[in-house]
Tab-separated table of C-alpha atoms and ligand atoms in Angstrom:
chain	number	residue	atom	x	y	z
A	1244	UNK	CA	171.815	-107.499	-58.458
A	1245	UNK	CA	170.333	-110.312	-56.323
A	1246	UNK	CA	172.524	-112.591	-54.583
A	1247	UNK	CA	171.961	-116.072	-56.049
A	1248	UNK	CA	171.888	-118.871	-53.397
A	1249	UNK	CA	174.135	-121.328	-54.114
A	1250	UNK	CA	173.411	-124.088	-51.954
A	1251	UNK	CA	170.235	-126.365	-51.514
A	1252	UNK	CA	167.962	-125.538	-48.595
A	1253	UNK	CA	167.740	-128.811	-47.754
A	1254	UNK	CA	170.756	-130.749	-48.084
A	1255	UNK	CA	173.047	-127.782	-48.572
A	1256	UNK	CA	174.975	-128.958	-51.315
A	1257	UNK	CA	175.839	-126.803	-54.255
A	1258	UNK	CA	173.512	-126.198	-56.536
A	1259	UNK	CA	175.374	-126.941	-60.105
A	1260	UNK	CA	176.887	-123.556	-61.674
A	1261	UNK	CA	174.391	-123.800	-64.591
A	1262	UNK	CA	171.071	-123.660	-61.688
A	1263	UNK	CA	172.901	-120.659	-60.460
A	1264	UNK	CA	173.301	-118.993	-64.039
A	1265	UNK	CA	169.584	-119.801	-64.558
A	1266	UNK	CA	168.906	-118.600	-61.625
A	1267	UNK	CA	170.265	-115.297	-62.556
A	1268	UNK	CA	168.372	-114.920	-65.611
A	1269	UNK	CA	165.290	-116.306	-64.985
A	1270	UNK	CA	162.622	-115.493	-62.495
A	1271	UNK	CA	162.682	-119.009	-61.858
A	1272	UNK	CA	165.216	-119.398	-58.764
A	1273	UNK	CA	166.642	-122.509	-57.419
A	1274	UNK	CA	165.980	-123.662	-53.583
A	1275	UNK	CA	166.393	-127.179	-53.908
A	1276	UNK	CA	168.663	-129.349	-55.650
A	1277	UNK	CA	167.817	-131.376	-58.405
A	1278	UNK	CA	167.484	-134.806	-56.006
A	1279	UNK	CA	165.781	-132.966	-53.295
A	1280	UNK	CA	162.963	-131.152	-55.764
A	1281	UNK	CA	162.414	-134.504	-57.121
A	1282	UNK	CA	161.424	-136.103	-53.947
A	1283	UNK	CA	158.197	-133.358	-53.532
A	1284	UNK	CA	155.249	-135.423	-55.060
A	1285	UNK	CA	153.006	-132.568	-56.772
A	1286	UNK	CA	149.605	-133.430	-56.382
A	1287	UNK	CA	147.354	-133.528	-59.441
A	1288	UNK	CA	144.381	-135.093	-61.130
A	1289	UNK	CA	142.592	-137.770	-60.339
A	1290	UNK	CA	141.536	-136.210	-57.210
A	1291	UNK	CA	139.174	-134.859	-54.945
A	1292	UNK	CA	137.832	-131.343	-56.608
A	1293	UNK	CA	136.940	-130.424	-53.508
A	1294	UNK	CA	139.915	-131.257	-50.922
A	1295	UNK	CA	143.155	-132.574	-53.081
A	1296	UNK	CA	143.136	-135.993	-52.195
A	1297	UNK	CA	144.218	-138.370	-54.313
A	1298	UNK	CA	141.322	-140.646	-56.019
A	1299	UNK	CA	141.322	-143.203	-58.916
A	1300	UNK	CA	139.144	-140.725	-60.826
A	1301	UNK	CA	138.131	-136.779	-60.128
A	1302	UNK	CA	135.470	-136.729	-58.350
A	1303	UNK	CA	134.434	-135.844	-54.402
A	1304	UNK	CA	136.049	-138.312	-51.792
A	1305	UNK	CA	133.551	-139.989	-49.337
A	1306	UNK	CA	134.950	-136.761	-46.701
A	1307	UNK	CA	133.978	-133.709	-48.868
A	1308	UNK	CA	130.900	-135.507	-49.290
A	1309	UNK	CA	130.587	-135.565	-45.349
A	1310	UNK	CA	131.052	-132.345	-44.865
A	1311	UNK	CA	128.836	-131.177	-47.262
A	1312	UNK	CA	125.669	-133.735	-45.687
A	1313	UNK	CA	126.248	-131.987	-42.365
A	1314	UNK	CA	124.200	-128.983	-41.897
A	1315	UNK	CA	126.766	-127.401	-39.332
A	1316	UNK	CA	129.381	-127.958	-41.706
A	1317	UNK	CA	128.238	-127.767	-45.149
A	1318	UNK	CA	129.123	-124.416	-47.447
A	1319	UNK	CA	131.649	-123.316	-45.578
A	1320	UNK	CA	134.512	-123.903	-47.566
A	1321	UNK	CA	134.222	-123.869	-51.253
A	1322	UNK	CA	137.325	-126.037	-52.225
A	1323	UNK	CA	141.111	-126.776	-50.580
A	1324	UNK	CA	143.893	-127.330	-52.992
A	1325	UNK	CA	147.251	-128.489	-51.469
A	1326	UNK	CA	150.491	-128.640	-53.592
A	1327	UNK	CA	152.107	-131.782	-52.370
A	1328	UNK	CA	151.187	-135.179	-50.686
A	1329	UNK	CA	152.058	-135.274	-47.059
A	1330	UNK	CA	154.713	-137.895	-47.329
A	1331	UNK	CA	157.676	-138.538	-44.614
A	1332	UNK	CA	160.324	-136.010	-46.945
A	1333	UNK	CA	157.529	-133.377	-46.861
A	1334	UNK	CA	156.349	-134.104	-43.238
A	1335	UNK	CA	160.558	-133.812	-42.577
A	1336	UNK	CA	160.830	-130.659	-44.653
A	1337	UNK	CA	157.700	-128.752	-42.903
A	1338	UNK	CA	158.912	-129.823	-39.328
A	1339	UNK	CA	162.468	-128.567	-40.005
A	1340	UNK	CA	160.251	-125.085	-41.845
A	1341	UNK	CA	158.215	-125.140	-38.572
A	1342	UNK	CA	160.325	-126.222	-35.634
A	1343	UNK	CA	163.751	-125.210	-36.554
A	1344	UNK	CA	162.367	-121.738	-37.787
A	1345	UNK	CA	164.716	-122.046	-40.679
A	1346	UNK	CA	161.911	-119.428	-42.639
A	1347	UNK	CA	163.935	-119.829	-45.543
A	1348	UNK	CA	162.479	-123.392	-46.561
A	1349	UNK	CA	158.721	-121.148	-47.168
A	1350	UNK	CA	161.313	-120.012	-50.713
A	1351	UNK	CA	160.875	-123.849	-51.683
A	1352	UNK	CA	157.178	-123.469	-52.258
A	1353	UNK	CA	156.930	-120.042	-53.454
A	1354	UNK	CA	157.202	-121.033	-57.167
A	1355	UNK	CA	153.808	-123.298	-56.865
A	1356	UNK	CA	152.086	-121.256	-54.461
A	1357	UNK	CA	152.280	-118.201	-56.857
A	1358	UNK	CA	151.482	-120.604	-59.849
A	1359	UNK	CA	148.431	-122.598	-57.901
A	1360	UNK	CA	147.266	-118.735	-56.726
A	1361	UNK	CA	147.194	-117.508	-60.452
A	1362	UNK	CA	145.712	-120.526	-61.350
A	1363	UNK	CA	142.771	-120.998	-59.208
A	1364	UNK	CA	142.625	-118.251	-56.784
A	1365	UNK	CA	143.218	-114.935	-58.733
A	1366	UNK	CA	141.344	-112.287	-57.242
A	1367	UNK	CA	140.883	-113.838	-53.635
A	1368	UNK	CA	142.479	-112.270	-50.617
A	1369	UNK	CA	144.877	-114.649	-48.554
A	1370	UNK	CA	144.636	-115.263	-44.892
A	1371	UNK	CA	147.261	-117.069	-42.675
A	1372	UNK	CA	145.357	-119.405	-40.080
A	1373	UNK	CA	146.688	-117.474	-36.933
A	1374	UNK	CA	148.469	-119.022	-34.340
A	1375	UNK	CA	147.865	-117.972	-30.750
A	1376	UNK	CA	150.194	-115.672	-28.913
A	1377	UNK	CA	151.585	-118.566	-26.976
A	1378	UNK	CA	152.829	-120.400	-30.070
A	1379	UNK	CA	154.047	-117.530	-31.502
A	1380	UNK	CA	156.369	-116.404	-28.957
A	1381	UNK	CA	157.452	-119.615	-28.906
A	1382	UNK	CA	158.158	-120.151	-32.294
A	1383	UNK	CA	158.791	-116.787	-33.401
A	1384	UNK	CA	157.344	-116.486	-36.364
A	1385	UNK	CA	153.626	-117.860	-37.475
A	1386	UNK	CA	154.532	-120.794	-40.461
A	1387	UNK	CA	151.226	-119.865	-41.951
A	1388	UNK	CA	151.565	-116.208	-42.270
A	1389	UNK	CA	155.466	-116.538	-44.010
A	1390	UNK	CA	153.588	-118.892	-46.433
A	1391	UNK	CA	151.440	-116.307	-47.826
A	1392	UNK	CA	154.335	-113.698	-48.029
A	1393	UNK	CA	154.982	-115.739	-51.294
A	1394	UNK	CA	151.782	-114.846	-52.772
A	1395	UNK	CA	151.809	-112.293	-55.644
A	1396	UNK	CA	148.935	-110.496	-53.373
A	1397	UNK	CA	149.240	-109.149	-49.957
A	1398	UNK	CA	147.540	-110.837	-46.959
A	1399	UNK	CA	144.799	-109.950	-44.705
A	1400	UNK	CA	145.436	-111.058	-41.200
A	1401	UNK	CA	141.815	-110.696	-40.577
A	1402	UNK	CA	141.794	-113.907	-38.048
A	1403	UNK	CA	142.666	-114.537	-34.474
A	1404	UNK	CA	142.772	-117.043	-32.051
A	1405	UNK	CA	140.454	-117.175	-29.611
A	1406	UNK	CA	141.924	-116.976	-25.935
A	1407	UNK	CA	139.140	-115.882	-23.576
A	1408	UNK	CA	137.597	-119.211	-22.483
A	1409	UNK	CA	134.800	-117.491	-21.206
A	1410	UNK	CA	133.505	-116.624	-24.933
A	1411	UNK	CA	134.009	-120.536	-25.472
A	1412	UNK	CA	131.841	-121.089	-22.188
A	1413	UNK	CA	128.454	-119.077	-23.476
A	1414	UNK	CA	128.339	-121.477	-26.163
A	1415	UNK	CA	126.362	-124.447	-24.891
A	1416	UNK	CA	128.670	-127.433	-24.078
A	1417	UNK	CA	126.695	-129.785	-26.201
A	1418	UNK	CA	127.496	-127.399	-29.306
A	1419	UNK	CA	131.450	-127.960	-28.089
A	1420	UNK	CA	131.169	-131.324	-27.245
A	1421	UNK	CA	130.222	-132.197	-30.643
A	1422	UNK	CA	133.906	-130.070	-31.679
A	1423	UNK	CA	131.771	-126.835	-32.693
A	1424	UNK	CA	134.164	-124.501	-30.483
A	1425	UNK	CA	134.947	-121.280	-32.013
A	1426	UNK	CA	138.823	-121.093	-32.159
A	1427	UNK	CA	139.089	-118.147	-34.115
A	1428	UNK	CA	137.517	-114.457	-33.946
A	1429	UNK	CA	137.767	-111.656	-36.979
A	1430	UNK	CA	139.852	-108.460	-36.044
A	1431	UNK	CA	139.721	-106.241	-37.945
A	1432	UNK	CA	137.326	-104.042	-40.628
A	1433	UNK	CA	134.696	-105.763	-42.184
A	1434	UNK	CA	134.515	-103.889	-45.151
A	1435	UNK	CA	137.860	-105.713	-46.333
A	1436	UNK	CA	136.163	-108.861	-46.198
A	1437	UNK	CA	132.415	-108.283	-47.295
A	1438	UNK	CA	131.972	-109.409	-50.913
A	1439	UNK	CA	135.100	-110.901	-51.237
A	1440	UNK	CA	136.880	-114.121	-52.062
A	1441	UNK	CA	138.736	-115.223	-49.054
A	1442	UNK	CA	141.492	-118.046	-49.677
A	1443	UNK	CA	142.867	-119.454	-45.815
A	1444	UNK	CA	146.490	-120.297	-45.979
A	1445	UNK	CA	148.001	-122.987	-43.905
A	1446	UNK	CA	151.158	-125.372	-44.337
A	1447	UNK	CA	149.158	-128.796	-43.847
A	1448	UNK	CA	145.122	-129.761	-44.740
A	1449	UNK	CA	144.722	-132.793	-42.321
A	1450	UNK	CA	141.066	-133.334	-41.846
A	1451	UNK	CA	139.956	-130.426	-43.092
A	1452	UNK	CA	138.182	-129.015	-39.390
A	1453	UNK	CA	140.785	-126.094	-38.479
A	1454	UNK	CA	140.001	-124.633	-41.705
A	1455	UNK	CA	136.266	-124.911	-42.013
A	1456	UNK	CA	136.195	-123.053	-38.360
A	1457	UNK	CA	138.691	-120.484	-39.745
A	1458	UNK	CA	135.649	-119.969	-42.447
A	1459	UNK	CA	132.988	-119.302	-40.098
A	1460	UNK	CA	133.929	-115.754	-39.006
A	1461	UNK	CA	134.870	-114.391	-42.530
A	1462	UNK	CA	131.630	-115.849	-43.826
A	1463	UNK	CA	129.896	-113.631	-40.395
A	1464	UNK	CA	131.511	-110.915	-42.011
A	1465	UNK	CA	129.991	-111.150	-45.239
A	1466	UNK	CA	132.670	-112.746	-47.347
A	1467	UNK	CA	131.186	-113.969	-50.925
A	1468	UNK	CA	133.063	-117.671	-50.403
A	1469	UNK	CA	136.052	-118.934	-48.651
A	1470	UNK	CA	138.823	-121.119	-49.959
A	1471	UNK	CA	142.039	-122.771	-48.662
A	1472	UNK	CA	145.441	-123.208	-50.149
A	1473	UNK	CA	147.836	-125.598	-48.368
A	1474	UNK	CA	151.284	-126.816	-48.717
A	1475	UNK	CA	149.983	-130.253	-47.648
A	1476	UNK	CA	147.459	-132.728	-48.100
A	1477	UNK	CA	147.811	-134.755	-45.005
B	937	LIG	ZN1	169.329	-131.039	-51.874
B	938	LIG	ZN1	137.694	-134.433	-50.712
């Protein structure tokens, strides 16, 4: 039998005896209390089809549209859809995810990751945006990668970061000036990516740059189209 946590993994109060019973039965399993759940703001329609940003009617925001004017930038990423507005409890509950390495808190958004996968993404392979090897040690564990674990598919860590500045330095500087440095490389075979549906995973979809440049070397590779799924829509 699993052991059913009884305490919220934010506030760590008790979860009530009947969340723990459910809990037991159900596939559906309790991380947050009842108060702390209902302070995540789901994101939903109206929005932006294309990025998950909140609009008065679904549509593309003035950004997607951006992107997708800008020859450099345009295709590269099909669509982003992030679970929850970026709010200060969110922004509070990622830091604590990402800085206090309390992994545990990635159990918190297994339940819609799994759902939002099924329901947009079946089929696609995830990959964590990488960190580098600095970061890592650092933090111990890459917040992207853990976030993926929840997925009812296993990951490809297909991406790296780039850390030879030299590669960065045969590009022409006008080409990085205007932010077109390459910060991530494939490793790996191709074959796992050619054809495919790729969805990038990441805890937070700011302005939407890190992952369009994570797209770049899976769509080298021959990947059909490239998606993202994020915690956050910053
Ligand atoms: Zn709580
Ligand atoms: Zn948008």
């Amino acid at each position: 039998m699993k052991m059913v946590r009884n305490r919220c993994l934010q506030c760590l109060q008790p979860l009530n005896a009947n969340a723990s019973w459910e809990a037991l039965f159900s596939w559906r399993q309790k991380n947050l209390c009842d108060t702390c759940q209902g302070k995540l703001r789901p994101l939903k329609a109206p929005w932006c089809l294309y990025c998950s940003r909140p609009l008065a009617r679904t549509e593309s925001c003035a950004d997607c549209r951006r992107w997708e004017r800008t020859r450099h930038w345009s295709g590269l990423l099909v669509r982003n859809v992030s679970l929850f507005s970026y709010d200060d409890y969110l922004q509070e509950l990622i830091s604590i995810y990402k800085y206090r390495g309390d992994v545990a808190l990635a159990r918190v958004f297994t339940e819609p990751l799994k759902q939002t996968y099924l329901k947009d993404f079946k089929g696609a392979i995830p990959v964590p945006i990488p960190l580098s090897e600095e970061r890592l040690l650092e933090r111990g564990f890459n917040q992207a990668a853990v976030l993926a674990e929840q997925l009812p598919v296993a990951y490809n860590a297909c991406l790296a970061r780039v850390v030879d500045e030299d590669k960065q330095s045969k590009q022409s500087r006008r080409g990085r000036l205007r932010g077109h440095a390459r910060p991530f490389s494939f490793q790996g075979g191709a074959a796992r990516v050619a054809g495919k549906h790729m969805l990038l995973i990441d805890d937070i979809y700011t302005t939407g740059t890190t992952l369009r440049k994570a797209a770049i070397p899976l769509l080298e590779q021959g990947a059909k189209q490239v998606s993202a799924l994020t915690v956050a829509r910053g």
